[in-house]
CSV table of C-alpha atoms and ligand atoms in Angstrom, one decimal:
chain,number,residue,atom,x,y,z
A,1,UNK,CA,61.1,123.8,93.5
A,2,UNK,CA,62.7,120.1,93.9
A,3,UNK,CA,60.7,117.5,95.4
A,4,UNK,CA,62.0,115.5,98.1
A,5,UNK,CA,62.5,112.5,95.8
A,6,UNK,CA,64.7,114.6,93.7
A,7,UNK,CA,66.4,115.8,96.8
A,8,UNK,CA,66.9,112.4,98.3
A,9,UNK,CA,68.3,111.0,94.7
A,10,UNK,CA,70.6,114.6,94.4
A,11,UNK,CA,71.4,113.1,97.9
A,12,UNK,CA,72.3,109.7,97.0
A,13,UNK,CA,74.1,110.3,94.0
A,14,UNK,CA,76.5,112.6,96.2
A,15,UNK,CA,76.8,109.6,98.5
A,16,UNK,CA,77.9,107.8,96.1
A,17,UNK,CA,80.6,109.7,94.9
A,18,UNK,CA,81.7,110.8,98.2
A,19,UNK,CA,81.7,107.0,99.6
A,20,UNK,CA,83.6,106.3,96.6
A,21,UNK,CA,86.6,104.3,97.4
A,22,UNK,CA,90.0,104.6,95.5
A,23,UNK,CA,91.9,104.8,92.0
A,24,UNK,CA,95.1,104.0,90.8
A,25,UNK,CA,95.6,107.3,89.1
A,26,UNK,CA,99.8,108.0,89.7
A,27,UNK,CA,102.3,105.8,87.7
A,28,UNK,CA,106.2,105.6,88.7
A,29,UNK,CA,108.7,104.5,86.4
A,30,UNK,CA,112.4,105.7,86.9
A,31,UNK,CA,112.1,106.6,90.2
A,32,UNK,CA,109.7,109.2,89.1
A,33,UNK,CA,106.3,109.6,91.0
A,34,UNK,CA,104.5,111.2,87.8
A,35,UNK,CA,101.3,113.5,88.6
A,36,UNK,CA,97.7,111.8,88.5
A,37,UNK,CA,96.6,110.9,84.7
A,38,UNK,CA,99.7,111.9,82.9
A,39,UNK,CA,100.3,108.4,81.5
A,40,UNK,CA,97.2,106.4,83.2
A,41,UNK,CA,93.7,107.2,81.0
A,42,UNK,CA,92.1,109.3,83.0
A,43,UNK,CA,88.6,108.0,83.7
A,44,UNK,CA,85.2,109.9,84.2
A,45,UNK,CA,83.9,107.5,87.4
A,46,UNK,CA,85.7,109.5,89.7
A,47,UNK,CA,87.2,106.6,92.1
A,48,UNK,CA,84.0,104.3,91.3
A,49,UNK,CA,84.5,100.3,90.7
A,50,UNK,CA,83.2,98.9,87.2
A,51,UNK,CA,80.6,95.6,88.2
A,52,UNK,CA,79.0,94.3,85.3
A,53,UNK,CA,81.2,91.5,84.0
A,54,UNK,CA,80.0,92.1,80.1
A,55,UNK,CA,80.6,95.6,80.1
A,56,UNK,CA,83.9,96.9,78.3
A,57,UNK,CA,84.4,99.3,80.9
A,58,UNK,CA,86.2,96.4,82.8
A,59,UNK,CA,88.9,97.1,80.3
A,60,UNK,CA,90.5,100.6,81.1
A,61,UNK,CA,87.7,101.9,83.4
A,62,UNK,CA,84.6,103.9,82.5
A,63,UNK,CA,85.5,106.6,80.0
A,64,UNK,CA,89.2,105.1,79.0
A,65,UNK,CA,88.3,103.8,75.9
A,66,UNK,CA,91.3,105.8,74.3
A,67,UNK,CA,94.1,107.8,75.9
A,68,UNK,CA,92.7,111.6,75.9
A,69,UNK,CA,95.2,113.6,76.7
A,70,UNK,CA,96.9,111.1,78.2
A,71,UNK,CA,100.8,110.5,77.2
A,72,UNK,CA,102.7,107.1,76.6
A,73,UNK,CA,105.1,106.5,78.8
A,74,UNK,CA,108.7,104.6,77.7
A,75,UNK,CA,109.7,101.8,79.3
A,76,UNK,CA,112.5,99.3,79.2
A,77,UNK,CA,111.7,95.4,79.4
A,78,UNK,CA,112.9,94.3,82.3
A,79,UNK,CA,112.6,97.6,84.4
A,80,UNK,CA,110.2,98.4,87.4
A,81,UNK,CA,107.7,100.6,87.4
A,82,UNK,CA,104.7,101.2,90.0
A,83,UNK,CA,101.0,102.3,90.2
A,84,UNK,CA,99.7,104.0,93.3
A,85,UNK,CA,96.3,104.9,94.3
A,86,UNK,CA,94.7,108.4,95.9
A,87,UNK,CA,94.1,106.7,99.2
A,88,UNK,CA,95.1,102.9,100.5
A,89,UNK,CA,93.5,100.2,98.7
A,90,UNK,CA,91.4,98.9,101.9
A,91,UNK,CA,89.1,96.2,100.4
A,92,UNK,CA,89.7,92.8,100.3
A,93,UNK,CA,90.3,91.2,97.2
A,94,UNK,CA,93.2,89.9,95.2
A,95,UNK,CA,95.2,92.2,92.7
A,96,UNK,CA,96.3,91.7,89.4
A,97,UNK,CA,98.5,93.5,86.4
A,98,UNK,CA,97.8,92.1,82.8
A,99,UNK,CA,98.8,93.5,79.9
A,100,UNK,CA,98.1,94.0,75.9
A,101,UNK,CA,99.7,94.8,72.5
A,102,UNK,CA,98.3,97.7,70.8
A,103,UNK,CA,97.6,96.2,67.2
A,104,UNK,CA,98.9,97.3,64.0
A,105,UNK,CA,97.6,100.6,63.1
A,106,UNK,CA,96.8,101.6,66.8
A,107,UNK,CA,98.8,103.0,69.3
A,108,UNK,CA,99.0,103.0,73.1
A,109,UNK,CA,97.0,106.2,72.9
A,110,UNK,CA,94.4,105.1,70.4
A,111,UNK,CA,93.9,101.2,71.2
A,112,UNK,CA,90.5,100.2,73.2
A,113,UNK,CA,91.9,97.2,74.1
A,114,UNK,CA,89.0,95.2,72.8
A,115,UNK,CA,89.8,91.9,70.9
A,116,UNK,CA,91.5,88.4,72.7
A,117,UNK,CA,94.5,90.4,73.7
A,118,UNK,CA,94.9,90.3,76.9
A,119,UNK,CA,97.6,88.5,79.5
A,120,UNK,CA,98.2,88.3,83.0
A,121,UNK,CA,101.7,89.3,84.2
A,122,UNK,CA,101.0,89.0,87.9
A,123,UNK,CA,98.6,88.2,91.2
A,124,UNK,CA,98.7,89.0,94.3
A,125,UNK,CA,96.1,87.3,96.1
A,126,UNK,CA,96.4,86.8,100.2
A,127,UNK,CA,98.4,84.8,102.6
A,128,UNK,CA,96.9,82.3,105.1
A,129,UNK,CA,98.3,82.2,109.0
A,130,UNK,CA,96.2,80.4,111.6
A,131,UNK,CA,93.2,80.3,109.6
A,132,UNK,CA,93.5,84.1,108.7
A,133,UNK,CA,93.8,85.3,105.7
A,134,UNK,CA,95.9,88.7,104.9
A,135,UNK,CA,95.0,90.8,101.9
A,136,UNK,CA,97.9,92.8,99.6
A,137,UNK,CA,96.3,95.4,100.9
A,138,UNK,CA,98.4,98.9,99.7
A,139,UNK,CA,98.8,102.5,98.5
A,140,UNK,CA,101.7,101.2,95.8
A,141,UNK,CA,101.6,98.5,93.7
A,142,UNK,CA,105.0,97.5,91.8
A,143,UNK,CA,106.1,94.9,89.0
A,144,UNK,CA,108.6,95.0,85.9
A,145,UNK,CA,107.6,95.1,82.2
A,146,UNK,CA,108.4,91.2,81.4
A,147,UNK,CA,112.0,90.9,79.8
A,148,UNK,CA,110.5,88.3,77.1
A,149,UNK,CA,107.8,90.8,75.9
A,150,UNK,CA,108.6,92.3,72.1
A,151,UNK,CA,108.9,95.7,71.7
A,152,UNK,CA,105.7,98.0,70.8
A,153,UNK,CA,103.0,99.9,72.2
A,154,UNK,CA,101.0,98.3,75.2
A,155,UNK,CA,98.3,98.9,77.8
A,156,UNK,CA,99.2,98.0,81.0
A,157,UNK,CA,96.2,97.3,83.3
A,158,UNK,CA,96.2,96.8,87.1
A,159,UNK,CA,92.9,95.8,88.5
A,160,UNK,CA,92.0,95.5,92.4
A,161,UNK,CA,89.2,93.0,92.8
A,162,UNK,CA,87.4,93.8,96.0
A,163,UNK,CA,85.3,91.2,97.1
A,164,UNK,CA,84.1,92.5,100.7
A,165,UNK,CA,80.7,92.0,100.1
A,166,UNK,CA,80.7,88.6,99.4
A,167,UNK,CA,78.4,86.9,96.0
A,168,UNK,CA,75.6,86.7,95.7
A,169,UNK,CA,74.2,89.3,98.1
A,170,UNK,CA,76.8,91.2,97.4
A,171,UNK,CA,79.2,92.6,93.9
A,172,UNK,CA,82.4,92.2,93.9
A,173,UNK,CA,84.3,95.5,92.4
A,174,UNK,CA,86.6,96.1,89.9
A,175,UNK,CA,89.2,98.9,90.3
A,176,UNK,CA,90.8,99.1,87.4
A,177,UNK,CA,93.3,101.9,85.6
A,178,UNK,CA,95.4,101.3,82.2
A,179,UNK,CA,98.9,103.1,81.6
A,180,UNK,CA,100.0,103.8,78.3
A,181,UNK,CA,103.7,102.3,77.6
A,182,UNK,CA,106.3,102.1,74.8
A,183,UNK,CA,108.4,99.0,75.5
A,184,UNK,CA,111.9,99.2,74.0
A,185,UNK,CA,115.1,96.3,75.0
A,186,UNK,CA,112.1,94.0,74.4
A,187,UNK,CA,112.5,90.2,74.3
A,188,UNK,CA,110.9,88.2,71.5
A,189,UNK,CA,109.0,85.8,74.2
A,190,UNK,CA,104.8,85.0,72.9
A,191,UNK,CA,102.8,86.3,76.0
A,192,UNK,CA,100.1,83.6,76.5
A,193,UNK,CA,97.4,82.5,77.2
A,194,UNK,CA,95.5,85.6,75.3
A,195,UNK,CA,92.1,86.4,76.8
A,196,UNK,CA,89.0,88.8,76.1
A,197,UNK,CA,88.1,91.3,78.0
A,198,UNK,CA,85.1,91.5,79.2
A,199,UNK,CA,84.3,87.8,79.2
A,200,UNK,CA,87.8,87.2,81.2
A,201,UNK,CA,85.6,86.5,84.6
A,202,UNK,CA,82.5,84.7,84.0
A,203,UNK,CA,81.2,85.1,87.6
A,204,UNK,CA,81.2,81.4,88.4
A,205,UNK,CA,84.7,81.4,89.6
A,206,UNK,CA,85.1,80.4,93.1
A,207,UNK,CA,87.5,83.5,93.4
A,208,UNK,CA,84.6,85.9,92.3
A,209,UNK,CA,82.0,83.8,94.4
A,210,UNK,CA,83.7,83.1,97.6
A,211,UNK,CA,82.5,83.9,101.3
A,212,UNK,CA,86.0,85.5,102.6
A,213,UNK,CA,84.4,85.0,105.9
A,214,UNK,CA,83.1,82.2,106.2
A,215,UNK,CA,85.5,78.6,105.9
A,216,UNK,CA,87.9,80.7,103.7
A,217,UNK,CA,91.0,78.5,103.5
A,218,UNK,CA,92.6,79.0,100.0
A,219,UNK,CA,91.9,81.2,97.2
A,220,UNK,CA,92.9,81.0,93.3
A,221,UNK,CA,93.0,84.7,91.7
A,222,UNK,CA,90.0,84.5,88.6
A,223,UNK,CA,91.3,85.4,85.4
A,224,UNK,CA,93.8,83.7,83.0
A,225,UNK,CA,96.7,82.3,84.3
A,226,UNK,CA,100.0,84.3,84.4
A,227,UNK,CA,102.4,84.4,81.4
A,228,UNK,CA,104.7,81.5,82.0
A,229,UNK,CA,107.3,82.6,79.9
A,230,UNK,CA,107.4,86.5,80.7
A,231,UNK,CA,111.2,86.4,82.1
A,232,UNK,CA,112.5,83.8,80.1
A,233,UNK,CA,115.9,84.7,78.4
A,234,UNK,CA,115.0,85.3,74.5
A,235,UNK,CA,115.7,82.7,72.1
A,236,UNK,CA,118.9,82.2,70.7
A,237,UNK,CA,120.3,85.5,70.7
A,238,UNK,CA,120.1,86.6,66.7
A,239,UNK,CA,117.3,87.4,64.7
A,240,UNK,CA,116.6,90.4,66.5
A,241,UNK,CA,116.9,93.7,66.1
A,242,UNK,CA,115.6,94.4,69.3
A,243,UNK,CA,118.3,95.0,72.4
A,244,UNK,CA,118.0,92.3,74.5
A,245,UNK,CA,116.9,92.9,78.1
A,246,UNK,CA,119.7,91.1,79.3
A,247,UNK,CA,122.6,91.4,82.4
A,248,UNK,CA,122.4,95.2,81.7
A,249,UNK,CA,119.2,96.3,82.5
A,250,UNK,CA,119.0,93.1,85.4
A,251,UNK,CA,122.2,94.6,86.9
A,252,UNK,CA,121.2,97.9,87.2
A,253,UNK,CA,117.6,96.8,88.6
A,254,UNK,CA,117.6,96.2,92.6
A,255,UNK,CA,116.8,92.6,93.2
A,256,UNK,CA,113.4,93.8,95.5
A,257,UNK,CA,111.6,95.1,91.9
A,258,UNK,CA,111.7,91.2,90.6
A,259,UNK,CA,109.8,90.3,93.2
A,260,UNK,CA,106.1,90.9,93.6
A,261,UNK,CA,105.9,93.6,95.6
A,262,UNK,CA,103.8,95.6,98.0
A,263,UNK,CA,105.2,99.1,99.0
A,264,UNK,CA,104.1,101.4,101.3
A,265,UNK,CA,101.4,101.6,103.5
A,266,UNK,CA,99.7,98.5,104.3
A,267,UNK,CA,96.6,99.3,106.0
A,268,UNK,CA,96.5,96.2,108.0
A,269,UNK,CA,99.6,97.1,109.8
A,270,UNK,CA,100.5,93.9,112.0
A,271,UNK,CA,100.3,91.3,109.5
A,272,UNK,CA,101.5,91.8,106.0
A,273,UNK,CA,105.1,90.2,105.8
A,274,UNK,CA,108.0,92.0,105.0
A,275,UNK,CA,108.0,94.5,102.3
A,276,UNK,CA,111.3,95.4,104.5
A,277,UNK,CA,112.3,91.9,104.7
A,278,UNK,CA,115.0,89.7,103.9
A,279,UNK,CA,115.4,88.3,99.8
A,280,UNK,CA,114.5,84.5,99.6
A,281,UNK,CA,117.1,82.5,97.4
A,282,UNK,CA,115.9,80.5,94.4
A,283,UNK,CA,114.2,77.7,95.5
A,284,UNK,CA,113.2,79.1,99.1
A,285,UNK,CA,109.9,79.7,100.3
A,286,UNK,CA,108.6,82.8,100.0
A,287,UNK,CA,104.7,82.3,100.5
A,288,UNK,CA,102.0,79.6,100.6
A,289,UNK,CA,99.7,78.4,103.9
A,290,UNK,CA,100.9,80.4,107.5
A,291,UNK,CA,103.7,81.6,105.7
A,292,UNK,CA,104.9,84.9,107.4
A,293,UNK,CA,108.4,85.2,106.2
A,294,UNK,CA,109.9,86.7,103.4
A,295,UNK,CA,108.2,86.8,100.1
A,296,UNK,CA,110.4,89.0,98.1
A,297,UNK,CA,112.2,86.8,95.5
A,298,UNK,CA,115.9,87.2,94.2
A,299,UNK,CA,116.8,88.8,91.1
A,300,UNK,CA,115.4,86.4,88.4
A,301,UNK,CA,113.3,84.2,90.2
A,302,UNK,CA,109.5,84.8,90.7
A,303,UNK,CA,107.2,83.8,93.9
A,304,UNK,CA,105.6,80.7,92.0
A,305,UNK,CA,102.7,79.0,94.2
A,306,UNK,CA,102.8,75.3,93.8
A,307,UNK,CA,99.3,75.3,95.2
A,308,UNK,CA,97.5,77.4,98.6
A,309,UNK,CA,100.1,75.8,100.6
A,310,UNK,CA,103.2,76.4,99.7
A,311,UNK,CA,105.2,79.2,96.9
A,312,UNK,CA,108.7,78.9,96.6
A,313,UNK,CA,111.3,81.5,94.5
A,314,UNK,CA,111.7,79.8,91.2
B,401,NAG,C1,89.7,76.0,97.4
B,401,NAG,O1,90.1,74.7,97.0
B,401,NAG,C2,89.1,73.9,96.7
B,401,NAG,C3,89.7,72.5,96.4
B,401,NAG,O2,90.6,72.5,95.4
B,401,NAG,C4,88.3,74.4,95.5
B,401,NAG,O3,87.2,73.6,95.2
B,401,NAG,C5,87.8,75.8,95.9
B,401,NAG,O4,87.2,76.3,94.7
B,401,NAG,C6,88.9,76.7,96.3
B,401,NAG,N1,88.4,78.0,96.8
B,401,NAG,C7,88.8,79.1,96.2
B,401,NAG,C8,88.1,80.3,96.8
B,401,NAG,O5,89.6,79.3,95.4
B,402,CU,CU1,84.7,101.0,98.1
């Protein structure tokens, strides 16, 4: 016979999976929607954050050390691709996509991603208007595989960092899901800087620590910062035996999947800019302090913040 203790923890621990929250378990490249974990390691947390900032969980979730029965996708450098969750991302909290080279003698499927390997190929963090700030908040998620990376086998990682409950009487959450890609029409560009993770977020940074509610004015996304040189036309042309990722696979890529973009959904309906919107020219703004217009870049430009205030296309 179970004792009420064991009834109230049975309880709890349903609560807690039930109250869970959301995973980024579909992956979209070519137009294709694919179904839930066929080339995202399918964790065993159900849609649970990771917390502890030392544990190497933060990696490719609880349970994706390697890929399972998970398959590795191909995909082209240059080209967009997407993640999308079960339900709405509806926490606040920046979100990131970073990235890392299976080493020799691993593979996309086998590699646990443990070692300095780690870079940062975008953030998303919010947008200030009249001392409001707006969170990428979104059922779909979208980037392009860098055109300067070198071919070879890669995790790609997106992480949601959800920091509702503010530090230190709150945790912030980490939602994190790694794909399993095959970059071909690679560039031979050095993604930097490299980082560790866990041991990427310390839990002093004011973007882990920060009261959202209370004097919230800017915000820096924690983490390394993004690889400067990710779309930066390869070298001199020779030496490589790689395609380059060139005017081809550009020209055949709608301007809207250079930019960093938030599809679908927003759950805060009134206020996220755009994501229908207008392209902003190189050199226009496209984000920064009370900006509410466009923040979808032209082909070959990037949203670059030139501090809280102000993010023009460059
Ligand atoms: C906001 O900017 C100030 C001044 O640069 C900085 O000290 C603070 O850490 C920033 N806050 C966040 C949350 O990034
Ligand atoms: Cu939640």
């Amino acid at each position: 016979m179970k004792s009420i203790l064991s009834v109230a923890a049975s309880l709890a621990a349903l609560s807690t999976q039930v109250s869970g929250h959301y995973i980024f378990d579909q992956f979209t490249y070519g137009g294709t929607l694919f179904p839930a974990y066929q080339y995202i390691r399918k964790n065993t947390n159900d849609n649970s954050p990771v917390t502890d900032l030392t544990s190497d969980d933060l990696r490719c979730n609880v349970g994706g050390e390697t890929g399972g029965s998970t398959q590795t996708i191909t995909v082209k450098a240059g080209a967009a691709f997407s993640f999308t969750s079960d339900i709405a991302v509806y926490h606040d909290g920046p979100l990131s996509m970073y990235m890392a080279k299976a080493p020799s003698g691993t593979t996309a499927a086998t590699f646990d991603g443990s070692g300095q390997v780690w870079f940062k190929i975008m953030d998303l963090g919010p947008t200030f208007a009249s001392g409001t700030a707006t969170w990428p908040l979104a059922q779909t998620y979208s980037y392009h595989i860098p055109s300067a990376l070198p071919n070879g086998d890669y995790l790609l990682r997106i992480q949601q960092l959800a920091i509702h409950n503010p530090y230190p009487a709150g945790t912030p959450q980490f939602y994190i899901e790694c794909a399993q890609v095959t970059v071909t029409g690679g560039g031979s560009g050095t993604p930097s800087p490299l980082v560790s993770i866990p041991g990427f977020i310390t839990g002093t940074e004011p973007g882990y620590t920060v009261n959202i509610y209370s004097d919230f004015t800017n915000y820096t996304v924690p983490g390394p910062a993004v690889w400067a040189g990710e779309d930066a036309t390869g070298g001199s042309g020779g030496g490589s035996a790689s395609t380059p990722a060139g005017p081809t696979s550009a020209a055949s890529t709608p301007a809207s999947t250079f930019a960093t973009s938030v599809a679908s959904t927003p759950v805060k309906t009134s206020t996220v800019p755009t994501s229908t919107g207008a392209v902003v020219p190189q050199y226009g703004q496209c984000g920064g302090t009370g900006w509410t217009g466009a923040i979808q870049c032209a082909a070959g430009t990037k949203c670059t913040a030139s501090g809280s205030y102000y993010s023009q296309c460059l």
